[in-house]
mmCIF file of N, CA and C in Angstrom:
data_model
loop_
_atom_site.group_PDB
_atom_site.id
_atom_site.type_symbol
_atom_site.label_atom_id
_atom_site.label_comp_id
_atom_site.label_asym_id
_atom_site.label_seq_id
_atom_site.Cartn_x
_atom_site.Cartn_y
_atom_site.Cartn_z
ATOM 1 N N MET M 1240 10.208 -8.598 -8.375
ATOM 2 C CA MET M 1240 9.543 -8.912 -7.502
ATOM 3 C C MET M 1240 10.455 -8.569 -6.221
ATOM 4 N N ALA M 1241 9.730 -8.380 -5.032
ATOM 5 C CA ALA M 1241 10.701 -7.844 -4.018
ATOM 6 C C ALA M 1241 11.742 -8.728 -3.445
ATOM 7 N N ASN M 1242 12.734 -8.308 -3.115
ATOM 8 C CA ASN M 1242 14.195 -8.799 -2.523
ATOM 9 C C ASN M 1242 13.656 -9.718 -1.388
ATOM 10 N N ALA M 1243 14.117 -10.820 -1.480
ATOM 11 C CA ALA M 1243 13.582 -12.103 -0.724
ATOM 12 C C ALA M 1243 14.061 -11.662 0.934
ATOM 13 N N SER M 1244 14.898 -10.770 1.128
ATOM 14 C CA SER M 1244 15.313 -10.270 2.443
ATOM 15 C C SER M 1244 14.237 -9.335 2.655
ATOM 16 N N ASN M 1245 13.555 -8.787 1.886
ATOM 17 C CA ASN M 1245 12.649 -7.409 2.252
ATOM 18 C C ASN M 1245 11.254 -7.890 1.571
ATOM 19 N N LEU M 1246 10.525 -8.779 2.141
ATOM 20 C CA LEU M 1246 9.270 -9.324 1.531
ATOM 21 C C LEU M 1246 8.249 -9.454 2.560
ATOM 22 N N CYS M 1247 7.054 -8.578 2.244
ATOM 23 C CA CYS M 1247 6.020 -8.604 3.280
ATOM 24 C C CYS M 1247 4.530 -9.248 2.504
ATOM 25 N N MET M 1248 3.972 -9.839 3.149
ATOM 26 C CA MET M 1248 2.822 -10.445 2.764
ATOM 27 C C MET M 1248 1.584 -10.075 3.790
ATOM 28 N N LEU M 1249 0.586 -9.296 3.427
ATOM 29 C CA LEU M 1249 -0.454 -8.857 4.024
ATOM 30 C C LEU M 1249 -1.915 -9.304 3.567
ATOM 31 N N ILE M 1250 -2.903 -9.181 4.252
ATOM 32 C CA ILE M 1250 -4.312 -9.585 4.128
ATOM 33 C C ILE M 1250 -4.915 -8.619 4.987
ATOM 34 N N GLY M 1251 -5.831 -7.887 4.257
ATOM 35 C CA GLY M 1251 -6.701 -6.784 5.000
ATOM 36 C C GLY M 1251 -7.827 -6.283 3.992
ATOM 37 N N ASN M 1252 -8.612 -5.165 4.385
ATOM 38 C CA ASN M 1252 -9.347 -4.780 3.828
ATOM 39 C C ASN M 1252 -9.198 -3.262 3.169
ATOM 40 N N ILE M 1253 -9.618 -3.020 2.011
ATOM 41 C CA ILE M 1253 -9.182 -1.435 1.623
ATOM 42 C C ILE M 1253 -10.196 -0.584 2.229
ATOM 43 N N GLY M 1254 -9.375 0.376 2.523
ATOM 44 C CA GLY M 1254 -10.298 1.623 3.417
ATOM 45 C C GLY M 1254 -10.940 2.625 2.494
ATOM 46 N N LYS M 1255 -10.367 2.949 1.070
ATOM 47 C CA LYS M 1255 -11.187 3.789 0.536
ATOM 48 C C LYS M 1255 -10.752 3.554 -0.942
ATOM 49 N N ASP M 1256 -11.408 3.678 -1.830
ATOM 50 C CA ASP M 1256 -11.275 3.444 -3.528
ATOM 51 C C ASP M 1256 -9.789 3.938 -3.878
ATOM 52 N N PRO M 1257 -9.043 3.214 -4.333
ATOM 53 C CA PRO M 1257 -7.784 3.474 -4.664
ATOM 54 C C PRO M 1257 -7.745 4.685 -5.465
ATOM 55 N N GLU M 1258 -6.936 5.503 -5.584
ATOM 56 C CA GLU M 1258 -6.395 6.596 -6.281
ATOM 57 C C GLU M 1258 -5.199 6.648 -7.285
ATOM 58 N N SER M 1259 -5.133 7.376 -8.409
ATOM 59 C CA SER M 1259 -3.797 7.054 -9.176
ATOM 60 C C SER M 1259 -3.256 8.474 -9.438
ATOM 61 N N ARG M 1260 -2.041 8.365 -9.826
ATOM 62 C CA ARG M 1260 -1.336 9.598 -10.288
ATOM 63 C C ARG M 1260 -0.313 8.983 -11.325
ATOM 64 N N THR M 1261 0.322 9.968 -11.926
ATOM 65 C CA THR M 1261 1.190 9.500 -13.063
ATOM 66 C C THR M 1261 2.455 10.115 -12.847
ATOM 67 N N VAL M 1262 3.578 9.238 -12.690
ATOM 68 C CA VAL M 1262 4.739 9.708 -12.538
ATOM 69 C C VAL M 1262 5.766 9.196 -13.725
ATOM 70 N N GLY M 1263 6.234 10.166 -14.492
ATOM 71 C CA GLY M 1263 6.743 9.995 -15.887
ATOM 72 C C GLY M 1263 5.857 9.224 -16.719
ATOM 73 N N THR M 1264 6.162 8.042 -16.942
ATOM 74 C CA THR M 1264 5.070 7.403 -17.903
ATOM 75 C C THR M 1264 4.333 6.267 -17.214
ATOM 76 N N TYR M 1265 4.821 6.318 -15.963
ATOM 77 C CA TYR M 1265 4.089 5.103 -15.243
ATOM 78 C C TYR M 1265 2.662 5.588 -14.501
ATOM 79 N N THR M 1266 1.944 4.764 -14.433
ATOM 80 C CA THR M 1266 0.739 5.122 -13.376
ATOM 81 C C THR M 1266 1.043 4.402 -12.003
ATOM 82 N N VAL M 1267 0.744 5.153 -10.888
ATOM 83 C CA VAL M 1267 0.685 4.891 -9.787
ATOM 84 C C VAL M 1267 -0.563 4.829 -8.846
ATOM 85 N N CYS M 1268 -0.777 3.481 -8.270
ATOM 86 C CA CYS M 1268 -2.361 3.379 -7.700
ATOM 87 C C CYS M 1268 -1.771 3.271 -5.965
ATOM 88 N N THR M 1269 -2.611 4.108 -5.258
ATOM 89 C CA THR M 1269 -2.347 4.061 -3.747
ATOM 90 C C THR M 1269 -3.485 4.027 -3.247
ATOM 91 N N PHE M 1270 -3.499 3.344 -2.137
ATOM 92 C CA PHE M 1270 -4.689 3.116 -1.107
ATOM 93 C C PHE M 1270 -3.932 2.618 0.257
ATOM 94 N N SER M 1271 -5.148 2.446 1.127
ATOM 95 C CA SER M 1271 -4.503 1.925 2.531
ATOM 96 C C SER M 1271 -5.359 0.851 2.826
ATOM 97 N N ILE M 1272 -4.673 -0.475 3.452
ATOM 98 C CA ILE M 1272 -5.676 -1.294 4.009
ATOM 99 C C ILE M 1272 -5.443 -1.490 5.545
ATOM 100 N N ALA M 1273 -6.924 -2.110 5.995
ATOM 101 C CA ALA M 1273 -6.812 -2.391 7.507
ATOM 102 C C ALA M 1273 -6.308 -3.692 7.717
ATOM 103 N N VAL M 1274 -5.325 -3.956 8.641
ATOM 104 C CA VAL M 1274 -4.824 -5.322 8.756
ATOM 105 C C VAL M 1274 -5.019 -5.576 10.373
ATOM 106 N N LYS M 1275 -5.608 -6.606 10.646
ATOM 107 C CA LYS M 1275 -5.798 -6.810 12.023
ATOM 108 C C LYS M 1275 -4.579 -7.238 12.964
ATOM 109 N N LYS M 1276 -4.284 -6.887 14.036
ATOM 110 C CA LYS M 1276 -3.103 -7.152 14.764
ATOM 111 C C LYS M 1276 -3.549 -8.430 15.397
ATOM 112 N N PHE M 1277 -2.341 -9.200 15.849
ATOM 113 C CA PHE M 1277 -2.653 -10.343 16.768
ATOM 114 C C PHE M 1277 -3.040 -9.686 18.476
ATOM 115 N N GLY M 1278 -3.573 -10.558 18.956
ATOM 116 C CA GLY M 1278 -3.909 -10.072 20.337
ATOM 117 C C GLY M 1278 -5.238 -9.574 20.751
ATOM 118 N N LYS M 1279 -5.498 -9.201 21.796
ATOM 119 C CA LYS M 1279 -6.754 -8.542 22.273
ATOM 120 C C LYS M 1279 -6.522 -7.186 22.480
ATOM 121 N N GLY M 1280 -7.494 -6.349 22.624
ATOM 122 C CA GLY M 1280 -7.568 -5.025 22.724
ATOM 123 C C GLY M 1280 -8.533 -4.234 21.956
ATOM 124 N N GLU M 1281 -8.754 -3.253 22.641
ATOM 125 C CA GLU M 1281 -9.782 -2.134 21.782
ATOM 126 C C GLU M 1281 -9.546 -1.863 20.340
ATOM 127 N N ASN M 1282 -8.274 -1.435 20.077
ATOM 128 C CA ASN M 1282 -7.861 -1.055 18.551
ATOM 129 C C ASN M 1282 -7.018 -2.023 18.197
ATOM 130 N N ASN M 1283 -7.462 -3.234 17.415
ATOM 131 C CA ASN M 1283 -6.639 -4.108 17.155
ATOM 132 C C ASN M 1283 -6.303 -3.918 15.406
ATOM 133 N N THR M 1284 -6.490 -3.002 14.976
ATOM 134 C CA THR M 1284 -6.483 -2.783 13.685
ATOM 135 C C THR M 1284 -5.335 -1.599 13.192
ATOM 136 N N GLN M 1285 -4.364 -1.853 12.124
ATOM 137 C CA GLN M 1285 -3.469 -1.001 11.651
ATOM 138 C C GLN M 1285 -3.534 -0.614 10.195
ATOM 139 N N TRP M 1286 -3.562 0.584 9.910
ATOM 140 C CA TRP M 1286 -3.452 0.901 8.553
ATOM 141 C C TRP M 1286 -2.054 0.936 7.981
ATOM 142 N N VAL M 1287 -2.267 0.297 6.684
ATOM 143 C CA VAL M 1287 -0.896 0.078 6.053
ATOM 144 C C VAL M 1287 -1.026 0.944 4.741
ATOM 145 N N GLY M 1288 -0.273 1.882 4.033
ATOM 146 C CA GLY M 1288 -0.334 2.196 2.814
ATOM 147 C C GLY M 1288 0.390 1.220 1.754
ATOM 148 N N VAL M 1289 -0.296 1.177 0.491
ATOM 149 C CA VAL M 1289 0.169 0.467 -0.603
ATOM 150 C C VAL M 1289 0.267 1.382 -1.716
ATOM 151 N N GLU M 1290 1.427 1.063 -2.561
ATOM 152 C CA GLU M 1290 1.436 1.567 -3.927
ATOM 153 C C GLU M 1290 1.333 0.371 -4.915
ATOM 154 N N ILE M 1291 1.132 0.610 -6.152
ATOM 155 C CA ILE M 1291 1.283 -0.449 -6.898
ATOM 156 C C ILE M 1291 1.455 0.489 -8.347
ATOM 157 N N TRP M 1292 2.458 -0.128 -8.952
ATOM 158 C CA TRP M 1292 3.199 0.738 -10.070
ATOM 159 C C TRP M 1292 2.842 -0.064 -11.513
ATOM 160 N N GLY M 1293 2.741 0.931 -12.497
ATOM 161 C CA GLY M 1293 2.770 0.303 -13.995
ATOM 162 C C GLY M 1293 1.576 -0.546 -14.355
ATOM 163 N N LYS M 1294 1.632 -1.360 -15.278
ATOM 164 C CA LYS M 1294 0.278 -2.098 -15.533
ATOM 165 C C LYS M 1294 -0.657 -2.762 -14.633
ATOM 166 N N LYS M 1295 0.255 -3.020 -13.314
ATOM 167 C CA LYS M 1295 -0.634 -3.778 -12.412
ATOM 168 C C LYS M 1295 -1.458 -2.868 -11.460
ATOM 169 N N ALA M 1296 -0.872 -1.590 -11.705
ATOM 170 C CA ALA M 1296 -1.861 -0.188 -11.047
ATOM 171 C C ALA M 1296 -2.803 0.015 -11.971
ATOM 172 N N GLU M 1297 -2.743 0.058 -13.104
ATOM 173 C CA GLU M 1297 -4.079 0.059 -14.368
ATOM 174 C C GLU M 1297 -4.806 -1.017 -13.671
ATOM 175 N N THR M 1298 -4.733 -2.290 -13.538
ATOM 176 C CA THR M 1298 -5.356 -3.505 -13.399
ATOM 177 C C THR M 1298 -6.228 -2.907 -11.973
ATOM 178 N N ALA M 1299 -5.520 -2.963 -10.718
ATOM 179 C CA ALA M 1299 -5.932 -2.577 -9.547
ATOM 180 C C ALA M 1299 -6.758 -1.416 -9.740
ATOM 181 N N LEU M 1300 -6.744 -0.193 -10.230
ATOM 182 C CA LEU M 1300 -7.821 0.769 -10.578
ATOM 183 C C LEU M 1300 -9.141 0.367 -10.959
ATOM 184 N N GLN M 1301 -8.739 -0.780 -11.830
ATOM 185 C CA GLN M 1301 -9.911 -1.194 -12.448
ATOM 186 C C GLN M 1301 -10.971 -1.858 -11.678
ATOM 187 N N TYR M 1302 -10.241 -2.784 -10.907
ATOM 188 C CA TYR M 1302 -10.935 -3.864 -9.848
ATOM 189 C C TYR M 1302 -11.160 -3.647 -8.411
ATOM 190 N N LEU M 1303 -10.071 -2.911 -7.780
ATOM 191 C CA LEU M 1303 -10.357 -2.782 -6.444
ATOM 192 C C LEU M 1303 -11.160 -1.392 -5.939
ATOM 193 N N LYS M 1304 -11.725 -1.796 -4.983
ATOM 194 C CA LYS M 1304 -12.873 -0.969 -4.523
ATOM 195 C C LYS M 1304 -13.011 -0.905 -3.009
ATOM 196 N N LYS M 1305 -13.412 -0.046 -2.186
ATOM 197 C CA LYS M 1305 -13.403 0.358 -0.852
ATOM 198 C C LYS M 1305 -14.057 -0.954 -0.152
ATOM 199 N N GLY M 1306 -13.597 -1.536 1.075
ATOM 200 C CA GLY M 1306 -14.288 -2.621 1.677
ATOM 201 C C GLY M 1306 -13.776 -3.951 1.058
ATOM 202 N N ALA M 1307 -13.090 -4.165 0.006
ATOM 203 C CA ALA M 1307 -12.791 -5.393 -0.758
ATOM 204 C C ALA M 1307 -11.452 -5.996 0.223
ATOM 205 N N LYS M 1308 -11.566 -7.263 0.360
ATOM 206 C CA LYS M 1308 -10.554 -8.114 1.009
ATOM 207 C C LYS M 1308 -9.394 -8.280 0.071
ATOM 208 N N ILE M 1309 -8.143 -7.886 0.364
ATOM 209 C CA ILE M 1309 -6.991 -8.329 -0.458
ATOM 210 C C ILE M 1309 -5.867 -8.700 0.247
ATOM 211 N N SER M 1310 -5.109 -9.475 -0.745
ATOM 212 C CA SER M 1310 -3.925 -10.023 -0.197
ATOM 213 C C SER M 1310 -2.641 -9.140 -0.948
ATOM 214 N N ILE M 1311 -1.721 -8.675 -0.251
ATOM 215 C CA ILE M 1311 -0.685 -7.896 -1.018
ATOM 216 C C ILE M 1311 0.543 -8.816 -0.942
ATOM 217 N N VAL M 1312 1.387 -8.704 -1.645
ATOM 218 C CA VAL M 1312 3.026 -9.336 -1.588
ATOM 219 C C VAL M 1312 3.619 -8.224 -2.194
ATOM 220 N N GLY M 1313 4.760 -7.728 -1.303
ATOM 221 C CA GLY M 1313 5.469 -6.656 -1.942
ATOM 222 C C GLY M 1313 6.743 -6.284 -0.999
ATOM 223 N N GLU M 1314 7.426 -5.143 -1.132
ATOM 224 C CA GLU M 1314 8.569 -4.740 -0.282
ATOM 225 C C GLU M 1314 8.196 -3.697 0.424
ATOM 226 N N LEU M 1315 8.649 -3.572 1.856
ATOM 227 C CA LEU M 1315 8.536 -2.721 2.864
ATOM 228 C C LEU M 1315 9.341 -1.432 2.598
ATOM 229 N N CYS M 1316 8.797 -0.412 2.517
ATOM 230 C CA CYS M 1316 9.510 0.967 1.931
ATOM 231 C C CYS M 1316 9.442 1.976 3.093
ATOM 232 N N ILE M 1317 10.558 2.567 3.621
ATOM 233 C CA ILE M 1317 10.449 3.719 4.420
ATOM 234 C C ILE M 1317 11.124 4.939 3.519
ATOM 235 N N ASP M 1318 10.362 5.893 3.361
ATOM 236 C CA ASP M 1318 10.862 7.127 2.782
ATOM 237 C C ASP M 1318 11.005 8.275 3.483
ATOM 238 N N SER M 1319 12.131 8.981 3.674
ATOM 239 C CA SER M 1319 12.314 10.182 4.656
ATOM 240 C C SER M 1319 12.304 11.351 3.803
ATOM 241 N N PHE M 1320 11.460 12.548 4.332
ATOM 242 C CA PHE M 1320 11.745 13.865 3.591
ATOM 243 C C PHE M 1320 11.451 15.050 4.641
ATOM 244 N N GLU M 1321 11.520 16.072 4.326
ATOM 245 C CA GLU M 1321 11.025 17.114 5.007
ATOM 246 C C GLU M 1321 9.904 17.985 4.419
ATOM 247 N N VAL M 1322 9.051 18.380 5.409
ATOM 248 C CA VAL M 1322 7.791 19.406 5.258
ATOM 249 C C VAL M 1322 8.040 20.615 6.306
ATOM 250 N N LYS M 1323 8.117 21.831 5.680
ATOM 251 C CA LYS M 1323 8.315 22.876 6.377
ATOM 252 C C LYS M 1323 9.560 22.860 7.416
ATOM 253 N N GLY M 1324 10.651 22.267 7.104
ATOM 254 C CA GLY M 1324 11.668 21.955 7.841
ATOM 255 C C GLY M 1324 11.801 21.017 8.950
ATOM 256 N N GLU M 1325 10.273 20.181 8.922
ATOM 257 C CA GLU M 1325 10.047 19.028 10.157
ATOM 258 C C GLU M 1325 10.420 17.611 8.947
ATOM 259 N N LYS M 1326 11.295 17.117 9.755
ATOM 260 C CA LYS M 1326 11.661 15.500 9.113
ATOM 261 C C LYS M 1326 10.607 14.467 9.188
ATOM 262 N N LYS M 1327 10.253 13.923 8.481
ATOM 263 C CA LYS M 1327 9.031 13.125 8.445
ATOM 264 C C LYS M 1327 9.275 11.826 7.685
ATOM 265 N N THR M 1328 8.517 10.687 8.183
ATOM 266 C CA THR M 1328 8.895 9.453 7.365
ATOM 267 C C THR M 1328 7.316 8.773 6.725
ATOM 268 N N LYS M 1329 7.721 8.267 5.944
ATOM 269 C CA LYS M 1329 6.134 7.406 5.274
ATOM 270 C C LYS M 1329 6.800 5.908 4.929
ATOM 271 N N THR M 1330 5.967 5.205 5.691
ATOM 272 C CA THR M 1330 6.118 3.918 5.636
ATOM 273 C C THR M 1330 4.788 3.270 4.908
ATOM 274 N N TYR M 1331 5.347 2.235 3.766
ATOM 275 C CA TYR M 1331 4.504 1.440 3.034
ATOM 276 C C TYR M 1331 4.820 0.564 2.330
ATOM 277 N N ILE M 1332 3.920 -0.141 1.832
ATOM 278 C CA ILE M 1332 4.094 -1.479 0.868
ATOM 279 C C ILE M 1332 4.351 -1.332 -0.483
ATOM 280 N N LYS M 1333 5.251 -1.381 -1.384
ATOM 281 C CA LYS M 1333 5.150 -1.340 -2.617
ATOM 282 C C LYS M 1333 4.881 -2.755 -3.378
ATOM 283 N N ALA M 1334 3.884 -3.029 -3.888
ATOM 284 C CA ALA M 1334 3.145 -4.132 -4.051
ATOM 285 C C ALA M 1334 3.774 -4.930 -5.208
ATOM 286 N N ASP M 1335 4.156 -5.921 -5.380
ATOM 287 C CA ASP M 1335 4.472 -6.459 -6.468
ATOM 288 C C ASP M 1335 3.475 -7.431 -7.210
ATOM 289 N N ASP M 1336 2.569 -7.726 -6.196
ATOM 290 C CA ASP M 1336 1.288 -8.554 -6.536
ATOM 291 C C ASP M 1336 0.247 -8.430 -5.670
ATOM 292 N N PHE M 1337 -0.755 -8.789 -5.830
ATOM 293 C CA PHE M 1337 -1.894 -8.721 -5.189
ATOM 294 C C PHE M 1337 -3.316 -9.404 -5.701
ATOM 295 N N SER M 1338 -4.040 -10.102 -4.740
ATOM 296 C CA SER M 1338 -5.364 -10.603 -5.382
ATOM 297 C C SER M 1338 -6.414 -10.374 -4.334
#
């Protein structure tokens, strides 16, 4: 489970069917969810990336589909890396649980 000092809970809709890849012996399921921001404005939606690992990833791939409403509980992750000499970051939720 996510560290209590780094716990995120989001509710949104899945943007496209989840994709999978294998890392070592683990299955990783990835997708994005649309989360509405508080307040008024033309664009009040934020897209948040989600990763689910292991057995839960296999379950997610079986049941989750584009457009489905989902709640996610997990850890906020920020990875730094370089692409062609340019520094980039990736922010996403590593989900411990979903429904």
